[in-house]
């Protein structure tokens, strides 16, 4: 396999990993399992409600920066970065 | 003139001077500057501009009101309008930046080597952006007429004039730098009252934490208190789910992929210098958006509690002796009543207002959700300068989004239609002029539609997201991730995604939004499997993917140079500075 193919595969793996987390926090914790999670509380928040209105958004932000950081590493590793 | 009006004139006037000052400083002299700000915008600043571009009058004015009245169910908007940025950052923005052209339809036309694909994309773009811009124009008019008590039309003309100055002169460059200023104005205007109210109710100055805290001077959590009060008055509990899970799921998905597919948002990532800047800039955009979007749930819950406490005087339904007296209404109440967005009827004739869940005895016959953010500081009795700030923030949110949308429309006309199809050999200078004329034309059309909003204005937001989700997002994604995707697959995919989504919306909303032609009742009982028309975009996208992949597998692979193009956009190396035209 060529370097370009390896780079692309590593990219796809990273994207899939990130999107799994993206799906779990929003659709999973915020919608599908929100009612069950609501029996757990953090302060005044029921956990499912917290994920739907706060937690998922914080996770999205962290995910994008994690993705950007890992991609920059991959760019350098496969020597396809811009500098 | 009242003290509040003086404050409002001062604050709104100061922000307008700032926008015009920036417009004069950031004039565009080339098409590159007009379309993509010369690709020289720092990723953090671009993130800020994207935040202002994205957060419209709907985010600023309507969303917290929606949350206040639907509670948990409104989470779909919070997750849907932020989660799309993950898709944008990982699936679209860096690759489209690498391609390095000026518009979204241009990429679709080149990648699928098809003018038809480009024209379909231009049509989707114009319909989605134009429908969106009507709401912004309306928002500007409402903010002016309520706070400065000048006619709706005059307010709208002033707004149009301001956008005209900085968008026609500066193009993307002017729009970007004004959006950065507008972001600062709108986020300040949104968070200051939220901090005040959070302090009043919970003693915690951070609204995100206040929402999870106990009420001041008691050990009852704010959300528990709200649930209890609502249930006592016969409303549904705030934190409980009211709608169907399938519909929530699909609506969230539609809003996410719709967000990622809206051209005016995607174009913002063409303005950064490098591919890696496009990735981090999406993160910064979401940081700036999240500041408002995580504050909104606190604003919503606290506004609902304050509203009930003001009217129902913190007492339980049958006991009405403490309720708000009709001959002693606060000024915000009478002011909003004048606009028709707030109505009451003393059904039992006791001279006081009852606010309960039972429609037969409820006397607050209309509380428009759009007034919650604007009336919130007045309900909480905050100082006048804070109220003036909210007016300026609402106008900033509407102006910044309107400018971004108008720019997307004018670029599509001057670059994709005039330069791309009609007159291919015009010079850079002529194209720049065409861009400015298209922008002026788009402002006039948007202003006209704002003054004479079609009856369906409220319905069309579903259309904008439906179009972007079912046609533009899948086409872009397959263009990057499916190397074998060819012209036939892409065109039929877009048309079938678009067609099925339009069909579903028209069946419930009426053909071309003529309500009498609706064929099925637009209620949860009438929806197929409980899927609302606004949530169908996700299904349309699946249809698009399925049709495109099927047709592509039985037709000819794309030519060699297109396959090379796809390989090239997948690696960041070589993007460098702007690609010449």
XYZ file of C-alpha atoms in Angstrom:
664
model
C 0.000 0.000 0.000
C 1.303 3.451 -0.891
C 1.903 6.154 1.690
C -1.016 8.172 0.320
C -3.350 5.205 0.869
C -2.016 4.642 4.394
C -2.481 8.316 5.210
C -6.049 8.213 3.922
C -6.833 5.043 5.892
C -5.465 6.550 9.092
C -7.575 9.635 8.439
C -10.735 7.541 7.907
C -10.072 5.560 11.105
C -9.693 8.808 13.061
C -12.863 10.305 11.572
C -14.866 7.153 12.346
C -13.584 7.108 15.920
C -14.511 10.749 16.432
C -17.937 10.308 14.852
C -18.685 7.347 17.135
C -18.116 9.617 20.144
C -20.136 12.368 18.415
C -23.033 9.950 17.961
C -22.884 8.452 21.446
C -22.941 11.750 23.376
C -25.717 13.385 21.331
C -27.986 10.701 19.894
C -27.103 8.118 22.537
C -26.871 9.965 25.859
C -28.970 12.972 24.804
C -31.878 11.211 23.076
C -32.036 7.387 22.997
C -30.899 6.698 26.560
C -31.710 10.090 28.084
C -34.633 8.769 30.136
C -32.516 6.016 31.715
C -29.617 8.395 32.393
C -31.979 10.875 34.037
C -31.974 8.730 37.185
C -28.346 9.794 37.692
C -27.872 13.385 38.816
C -25.017 15.877 38.768
C -26.048 18.773 40.991
C -29.451 19.962 39.841
C -29.061 18.392 36.403
C -30.515 15.026 35.444
C -27.716 13.385 33.452
C -29.669 12.723 30.221
C -30.987 16.296 30.240
C -27.464 17.606 30.906
C -26.036 15.697 27.937
C -28.829 17.004 25.694
C -28.486 20.672 26.675
C -24.858 21.017 27.820
C -22.613 17.938 27.730
C -22.950 17.070 24.051
C -21.940 20.624 23.040
C -18.820 20.578 25.237
C -17.889 17.190 23.784
C -18.316 18.463 20.202
C -15.846 21.283 20.875
C -13.287 18.931 22.413
C -13.721 16.463 19.528
C -12.941 18.992 16.808
C -9.754 20.147 18.544
C -8.718 16.539 19.160
C -9.330 15.735 15.486
C -7.383 18.809 14.336
C -4.461 17.946 16.629
C -4.323 14.275 15.505
C -4.617 15.225 11.833
C -1.701 17.643 12.142
C 0.343 14.778 13.610
C -0.673 12.503 10.721
C 0.169 15.217 8.189
C 3.688 15.438 9.579
C 4.111 11.666 9.915
C 3.220 11.083 6.273
C 4.988 14.230 5.169
C 1.976 15.812 3.547
C 1.865 18.932 5.742
C 1.790 22.376 4.238
C 5.151 23.829 5.327
C -37.873 60.369 24.914
C -37.533 57.891 27.742
C -34.286 56.934 29.407
C -34.489 53.454 27.832
C -34.896 54.911 24.340
C -31.915 57.217 24.855
C -29.782 54.258 25.903
C -30.996 52.222 22.940
C -30.243 54.998 20.421
C -26.803 55.441 21.960
C -25.845 51.752 21.974
C -27.327 50.837 18.579
C -25.919 54.051 17.055
C -22.433 53.315 18.421
C -22.436 49.778 16.983
C -23.553 51.089 13.570
C -20.718 53.632 13.529
C -18.320 50.785 14.278
C -19.648 48.666 11.383
C -19.355 51.570 8.925
C -15.846 52.397 10.129
C -14.812 48.780 9.474
C -16.483 48.863 6.052
C -14.366 51.822 4.997
C -11.180 50.223 6.357
C -11.767 46.821 4.696
C -12.673 47.538 1.085
C -12.255 44.706 -1.423
C -10.162 45.429 -4.508
C -9.994 41.976 -6.165
C -12.461 39.135 -6.694
C -10.341 37.051 -4.299
C -10.964 39.608 -1.559
C -14.620 39.976 -2.518
C -15.381 36.218 -2.451
C -12.998 34.793 0.156
C -11.291 37.782 1.862
C -8.031 36.994 0.042
C -7.725 33.752 2.063
C -5.856 35.619 4.758
C -8.160 35.455 7.781
C -6.644 34.098 11.006
C -8.405 30.850 12.066
C -9.518 32.246 15.444
C -10.906 35.401 13.861
C -12.560 33.305 11.161
C -14.099 31.208 13.936
C -15.519 34.345 15.487
C -16.875 35.557 12.149
C -18.372 32.094 11.533
C -20.061 32.308 14.926
C -21.726 35.606 14.020
C -22.497 34.364 10.524
C -24.159 31.247 11.909
C -25.983 32.693 14.911
C -28.965 34.399 13.368
C -31.926 36.287 14.708
C -33.368 32.807 15.309
C -30.482 31.751 17.582
C -30.361 35.055 19.399
C -34.053 35.882 19.721
C -36.087 32.708 19.212
C -34.051 29.798 20.532
C -34.130 30.514 24.270
C -37.877 31.159 23.926
C -38.272 27.788 22.224
C -36.355 26.164 25.075
C -38.406 28.063 27.662
C -41.648 26.633 26.311
C -40.557 23.139 25.181
C -37.921 22.371 27.825
C -36.096 19.128 27.113
C -37.648 18.701 23.642
C -35.881 21.858 22.424
C -32.547 20.054 22.945
C -32.807 19.021 19.278
C -31.943 22.606 18.287
C -29.058 22.834 20.756
C -27.466 19.593 19.582
C -28.517 19.933 15.934
C -27.137 23.420 15.405
C -23.794 22.627 17.078
C -23.166 18.969 16.136
C -23.089 19.947 12.465
C -19.715 21.601 13.068
C -18.144 18.201 13.827
C -19.284 17.008 10.396
C -18.054 20.216 8.825
C -14.624 19.991 10.461
C -14.051 16.294 9.727
C -15.884 15.673 6.464
C -15.984 18.888 4.432
C -14.116 22.054 5.433
C -10.437 20.995 5.115
C -10.949 19.276 1.752
C -12.965 22.107 0.257
C -10.334 24.581 1.478
C -7.654 22.461 -0.190
C -9.559 22.632 -3.455
C -9.182 26.369 -3.044
C -11.925 27.795 -5.237
C -14.485 30.475 -4.409
C -17.940 28.900 -4.126
C -19.688 25.640 -3.195
C -21.443 25.171 -6.574
C -18.063 25.636 -8.272
C -16.670 22.603 -6.427
C -19.750 20.527 -7.246
C -19.587 21.543 -10.932
C -15.849 20.754 -11.240
C -15.857 17.558 -9.204
C -18.798 16.070 -11.096
C -17.627 17.630 -14.418
C -21.183 18.724 -15.013
C -22.790 22.127 -15.539
C -26.123 20.521 -14.579
C -24.733 19.620 -11.151
C -23.442 23.185 -10.756
C -26.814 24.681 -11.715
C -28.712 22.349 -9.333
C -26.313 23.430 -6.562
C -26.804 27.118 -7.408
C -30.592 26.715 -7.254
C -30.429 24.926 -3.875
C -28.078 27.607 -2.591
C -30.249 30.523 -3.679
C -33.513 29.012 -2.389
C -31.966 28.010 0.956
C -30.204 31.356 1.474
C -33.076 33.553 0.327
C -35.621 31.823 2.559
C -33.219 32.217 5.446
C -32.589 35.898 4.830
C -36.294 36.824 5.035
C -36.294 35.911 8.727
C -33.239 38.097 9.369
C -34.846 41.086 7.701
C -37.959 40.574 9.804
C -35.821 40.326 12.957
C -34.142 43.669 12.223
C -37.531 45.339 11.677
C -38.995 43.895 14.906
C -36.000 44.944 17.028
C -36.148 48.492 15.683
C -39.891 48.915 16.030
C -40.028 47.566 19.578
C -37.035 49.338 21.063
C -36.791 52.587 19.128
C -40.523 52.828 18.436
C -39.962 53.716 14.824
C -42.005 52.029 12.079
C -41.063 48.483 11.066
C -40.374 49.634 7.458
C -37.989 52.415 8.528
C -36.087 49.988 10.733
C -35.766 47.561 7.852
C -34.507 50.291 5.478
C -31.856 51.363 7.998
C -30.733 47.737 8.338
C -30.595 47.319 4.548
C -28.574 50.534 4.255
C -25.958 49.352 6.755
C -25.574 45.921 5.096
C -25.409 47.655 1.709
C -22.480 49.822 2.791
C -20.237 47.096 4.149
C -21.230 44.156 1.969
C -21.160 45.956 -1.402
C -17.936 47.814 -0.609
C -16.066 45.099 1.211
C -17.493 41.804 -0.024
C -16.268 38.875 2.065
C -13.425 40.989 3.468
C -15.729 43.696 4.800
C -18.330 41.142 5.909
C -15.705 39.106 7.809
C -14.346 42.013 9.834
C -17.789 43.430 10.614
C -18.929 39.942 11.655
C -16.083 39.797 14.165
C -17.299 43.076 15.691
C -20.890 41.847 15.557
C -19.929 38.647 17.357
C -18.482 40.670 20.230
C -21.610 42.812 20.430
C -24.022 39.903 20.306
C -22.228 37.625 22.758
C -21.822 40.471 25.259
C -25.491 41.359 24.848
C -26.536 37.744 25.360
C -24.396 36.840 28.334
C -24.670 40.016 30.435
C -28.416 39.677 31.172
C -27.951 35.914 31.614
C -25.297 36.518 34.282
C -27.513 39.058 36.063
C -30.516 36.730 36.068
C -28.487 33.710 37.121
C -27.123 35.752 40.037
C -30.604 36.902 41.026
C -32.090 33.413 40.984
C -29.247 31.161 42.110
C -26.422 33.356 43.355
C -24.105 31.754 40.784
C -22.822 34.205 38.139
C -22.128 31.500 35.510
C -25.473 30.676 33.852
C -24.309 27.168 32.802
C -23.661 26.359 36.468
C -26.606 28.377 37.767
C -28.974 26.160 35.806
C -27.712 23.183 37.814
C -27.699 25.025 41.149
C -30.137 25.537 43.975
C -32.408 28.577 44.192
C -31.048 31.475 46.256
C -31.929 31.074 49.905
C -33.303 27.554 49.569
C -31.951 24.061 48.987
C -34.293 23.238 46.103
C -32.598 22.891 42.694
C -33.777 25.394 40.089
C -34.745 22.709 37.572
C -36.662 20.719 40.211
C -38.470 23.874 41.258
C -39.373 24.609 37.629
C -40.646 21.048 37.070
C -42.721 21.276 40.251
C -44.237 24.687 39.474
C -45.090 23.674 35.898
C -46.721 20.426 37.017
C -48.719 22.245 39.722
C -50.046 24.662 37.124
C -50.980 21.838 34.762
C -48.115 22.181 32.248
C -45.831 19.309 31.198
C -42.687 18.958 33.317
C -39.751 20.963 31.929
C -37.196 18.159 31.839
C -39.523 15.436 30.513
C -39.777 14.305 26.899
C -42.993 15.277 25.098
C -42.391 14.408 21.425
C -41.586 11.032 19.839
C -38.024 9.707 20.079
C -37.819 8.896 16.353
C -38.785 12.440 15.416
C -36.277 13.939 17.871
C -33.575 11.682 16.440
C -34.293 12.558 12.811
C -34.796 16.275 13.479
C -31.448 16.470 15.276
C -29.782 14.606 12.388
C -31.428 16.857 9.775
C -30.309 20.001 11.568
C -26.765 18.645 11.917
C -26.271 17.693 8.279
C -28.242 20.758 7.201
C -25.842 22.944 9.188
C -22.856 21.263 7.581
C -24.423 21.717 4.131
C -25.416 25.385 4.318
C -23.269 27.193 1.718
C -22.851 30.465 3.618
C -21.243 28.531 6.498
C -19.029 26.365 4.272
C -17.743 29.402 2.359
C -16.400 30.894 5.581
C -13.779 28.121 5.673
C -12.491 29.185 2.241
C -11.107 32.356 3.829
C -8.366 30.837 6.019
C -4.761 30.546 4.780
C -4.198 26.773 5.227
C -5.955 23.401 5.328
C -5.008 22.870 8.941
C -6.453 26.317 9.720
C -9.783 25.126 8.291
C -9.789 22.260 10.813
C -8.949 24.341 13.865
C -11.099 27.235 12.702
C -14.171 24.962 12.820
C -13.251 24.211 16.429
C -12.916 27.918 17.236
C -16.221 28.633 15.509
C -17.885 26.057 17.734
C -16.227 27.494 20.865
C -17.721 30.901 20.077
C -21.079 29.363 19.208
C -21.061 27.159 22.311
C -20.735 30.206 24.579
C -24.193 31.273 23.430
C -25.631 27.789 22.971
C -24.770 26.599 26.480
C -26.086 29.867 27.957
C -29.396 29.595 26.086
C -30.772 26.671 28.173
C -30.176 28.713 31.336
C -31.825 31.780 29.795
C -34.804 29.666 28.710
C -35.395 27.946 32.037
C -34.862 31.110 34.083
C -37.060 33.218 31.808
C -39.882 30.685 32.152
C -39.576 30.674 35.924
C -39.479 34.495 36.083
C -42.466 34.788 33.771
C -44.530 32.432 35.905
C -43.440 34.068 39.154
C -44.312 37.518 37.817
C -47.804 36.536 36.718
C -48.734 33.668 38.985
C -46.868 35.212 41.946
C -45.215 31.960 42.964
C -48.438 30.341 44.057
C -50.316 27.225 43.076
C -53.188 27.237 40.605
C -56.359 27.576 42.687
C -54.970 30.361 44.881
C -55.071 33.480 42.720
C -55.137 36.255 45.266
C -51.458 37.060 44.686
C -51.643 37.019 40.866
C -50.729 39.947 38.635
C -53.448 42.624 38.732
C -54.764 43.789 35.373
C -54.937 47.465 36.402
C -51.347 47.343 37.625
C -49.441 45.694 34.755
C -45.674 46.272 34.499
C -44.519 48.408 31.551
C -42.875 45.510 29.645
C -46.226 43.738 29.692
C -48.142 46.645 28.166
C -45.314 47.371 25.684
C -45.325 43.836 24.317
C -49.110 43.769 24.341
C -49.009 46.680 21.894
C -46.982 44.562 19.445
C -49.611 41.832 19.550
C -47.060 39.235 20.638
C -48.500 39.060 24.143
C -52.241 38.762 24.830
C -54.429 38.067 27.838
C -58.113 37.730 28.541
C -59.640 37.972 32.025
C -61.891 34.952 31.600
C -63.173 34.738 35.171
C -63.427 38.510 35.620
C -61.480 38.655 38.888
C -59.223 41.487 37.713
C -56.134 39.256 37.928
C -54.344 37.078 35.363
C -54.179 33.289 35.717
C -51.351 31.516 33.857
C -52.077 27.776 33.867
C -51.755 24.767 31.559
C -55.494 24.172 31.135
C -56.570 26.067 27.997
C -60.101 26.689 29.333
C -58.984 28.712 32.367
C -55.575 29.973 31.162
C -55.766 33.737 30.716
C -52.375 34.296 29.042
C -53.892 33.559 25.647
C -50.705 34.389 23.723
C -47.060 34.480 24.789
C -45.018 34.543 21.584
C -41.798 32.628 22.189
C -39.841 35.276 20.264
C -40.325 37.853 23.008
C -38.675 35.804 25.762
C -35.068 36.919 25.191
C -36.021 40.507 24.419
C -38.449 40.831 27.340
C -36.323 38.799 29.759
C -34.184 41.704 31.093
C -37.317 43.799 31.609
C -39.140 40.982 33.405
C -36.109 40.582 35.669
C -36.076 44.401 36.222
C -32.507 44.828 34.947
C -31.072 48.334 34.324
C -31.927 50.136 31.066
C -28.440 49.887 29.582
C -28.713 46.090 29.662
C -32.022 46.214 27.789
C -30.476 48.572 25.198
C -27.599 46.142 24.797
C -29.994 43.290 24.055
C -31.578 45.357 21.265
C -28.134 46.024 19.732
C -27.247 42.331 20.087
C -30.408 41.187 18.327
C -29.730 43.586 15.464
C -26.070 42.465 15.255
C -27.133 38.805 15.064
C -29.633 39.516 12.292
C -27.288 41.801 10.301
C -24.297 39.445 10.421
C -26.277 36.438 9.219
C -28.067 38.472 6.549
C -24.718 39.697 5.193
C -23.268 36.173 5.060
C -26.325 34.848 3.229
C -26.415 37.760 0.785
C -22.750 37.203 0.033
C -23.382 33.516 -0.716
C -26.208 34.501 -3.062
C -24.260 37.204 -4.886
C -21.155 34.998 -5.278
C -23.297 32.242 -6.774
C -24.773 34.719 -9.258
C -21.594 36.564 -10.268
C -19.138 33.656 -10.067
C -21.169 30.556 -10.896
C -23.741 31.970 -13.295
C -22.159 35.075 -14.891
C -18.489 34.029 -14.912
C -19.063 30.256 -14.964
C -21.797 29.916 -17.573
C -22.905 33.147 -19.266
C -19.723 35.154 -19.905
C -16.679 32.980 -19.287
C -14.028 35.449 -20.461
C -14.836 38.529 -18.399
C -11.950 40.185 -16.560
C -11.418 40.099 -12.816
C -12.487 43.732 -12.617
C -15.741 43.166 -14.500
C -16.513 40.135 -12.342
C -15.923 42.208 -9.210
C -18.383 44.774 -10.546
C -20.868 41.975 -11.319
C -20.408 40.763 -7.754
C -21.192 44.200 -6.329
C -24.262 44.590 -8.564
C -25.493 41.094 -7.631
C -25.027 41.985 -3.954
C -27.006 45.222 -4.325
C -29.737 43.310 -6.175
C -29.851 40.588 -3.517
C -30.227 43.215 -0.758
C -33.151 44.841 -2.595
C -34.884 41.465 -3.134
C -34.309 40.439 0.506
C -35.621 43.814 1.700
C -38.705 43.473 -0.492
C -39.373 39.986 0.889
C -38.818 41.296 4.420
C -41.452 43.996 3.854
C -43.895 41.649 2.139
C -43.089 38.329 3.773
C -44.755 35.480 1.933
C -47.355 33.784 4.141
C -45.039 30.830 4.528
C -42.102 32.760 6.041
C -42.215 30.741 9.248
C -42.332 27.429 7.409
C -39.387 27.988 5.136
C -36.631 27.458 7.667
C -37.524 23.769 7.480
C -37.059 24.089 3.735
C -33.615 25.711 4.003
C -32.272 22.955 6.260
C -34.099 20.254 4.289
C -32.503 21.414 1.032
C -29.014 21.686 2.481
C -29.293 18.317 4.247
C -30.813 16.340 1.390
C -28.934 17.790 -1.576
C -25.765 19.755 -0.813
C -24.251 17.821 2.107
C -24.410 14.323 0.516
C -23.083 15.636 -2.824
C -20.090 17.297 -1.165
C -19.349 14.335 1.077
C -19.443 11.770 -1.739
C -17.392 14.122 -3.908
C -14.599 13.823 -1.352
C -14.980 10.340 0.133
C -16.219 8.268 -2.834
C -13.596 8.525 -5.533
C -15.710 6.611 -8.019
C -18.728 8.920 -7.681
C -19.554 10.216 -11.161
C -21.723 12.916 -12.729
C -24.828 10.757 -13.239
C -24.774 9.451 -9.656
C -24.322 12.890 -8.142
C -26.971 14.628 -10.256
C -29.629 11.930 -9.773
C -28.718 11.657 -6.100
C -29.165 15.385 -5.526
C -32.408 15.494 -7.504
C -33.933 12.503 -5.691
C -32.891 13.759 -2.227
C -34.222 17.197 -3.054
C -37.392 15.862 -4.705
C -38.345 13.520 -1.877
C -37.747 16.199 0.768
C -39.734 18.829 -1.140
C -42.526 16.315 -1.699
C -42.742 15.475 2.002
C -42.730 19.162 3.008
C -45.336 20.120 0.366
C -47.694 17.267 1.311
C -47.950 18.694 4.828
C -47.362 22.411 4.267
C -49.241 22.698 0.950
C -47.837 22.741 -2.588
C -45.468 25.693 -2.803
C -46.684 26.540 0.697
C -50.260 27.313 -0.398
C -51.840 25.978 2.752
C -55.174 24.946 1.213
C -53.370 22.412 -1.000
C -51.889 20.468 1.921
C -52.825 16.828 1.490
C -52.271 15.502 5.021
C -52.733 17.111 8.429
C -49.532 18.734 9.713
C -49.831 17.268 13.217
C -47.889 14.517 14.994
C -50.832 12.160 14.313
C -50.803 12.951 10.573
C -47.032 12.556 10.058
C -45.836 9.277 8.564
C -44.318 7.331 11.483
C -44.425 10.602 13.437
C -41.714 12.230 11.274
C -42.270 15.993 11.045
C -41.633 17.767 7.701
C -38.651 19.589 9.257
C -37.093 16.269 10.262
C -37.341 14.713 6.796
C -34.047 16.178 5.544
C -32.158 13.267 7.137
C -34.332 10.761 5.267
C -33.857 12.771 2.050
C -30.092 12.569 2.582
C -30.258 8.778 2.946
C -32.270 8.606 -0.306
C -29.654 10.827 -1.982
C -26.782 8.575 -0.840
C -28.624 5.393 -1.871
C -29.625 6.625 -5.349
C -26.214 8.142 -6.056
C -24.279 5.022 -5.023
C -26.607 2.721 -6.996
C -26.476 4.744 -10.214
C -22.748 5.310 -9.920
C -22.091 1.570 -9.602
C -23.761 0.817 -12.947
C -22.396 3.786 -14.914
C -18.955 4.767 -16.136
C -16.232 5.735 -13.636
C -15.218 9.421 -13.684
C -12.356 10.418 -16.038
C -8.763 10.088 -14.871
C -8.164 13.798 -14.188
C -11.178 13.862 -11.820
C -9.817 10.880 -9.895
C -6.513 12.724 -9.581
C -8.394 15.778 -8.368
C -9.995 13.700 -5.580
C -6.611 12.266 -4.581
C -5.203 15.765 -4.522
C -7.856 17.301 -2.254
C -7.356 14.469 0.235
C -3.866 15.685 1.195
C -3.178 19.131 2.641
C 0.215 19.577 0.948
C 0.278 22.143 -1.828
C -2.710 24.243 -0.786
C -0.518 27.218 0.102
C -1.831 30.543 -1.039
C -4.828 31.241 -3.212
C -5.161 29.328 -6.469
C -5.108 31.703 -9.419
C -8.126 32.137 -11.619
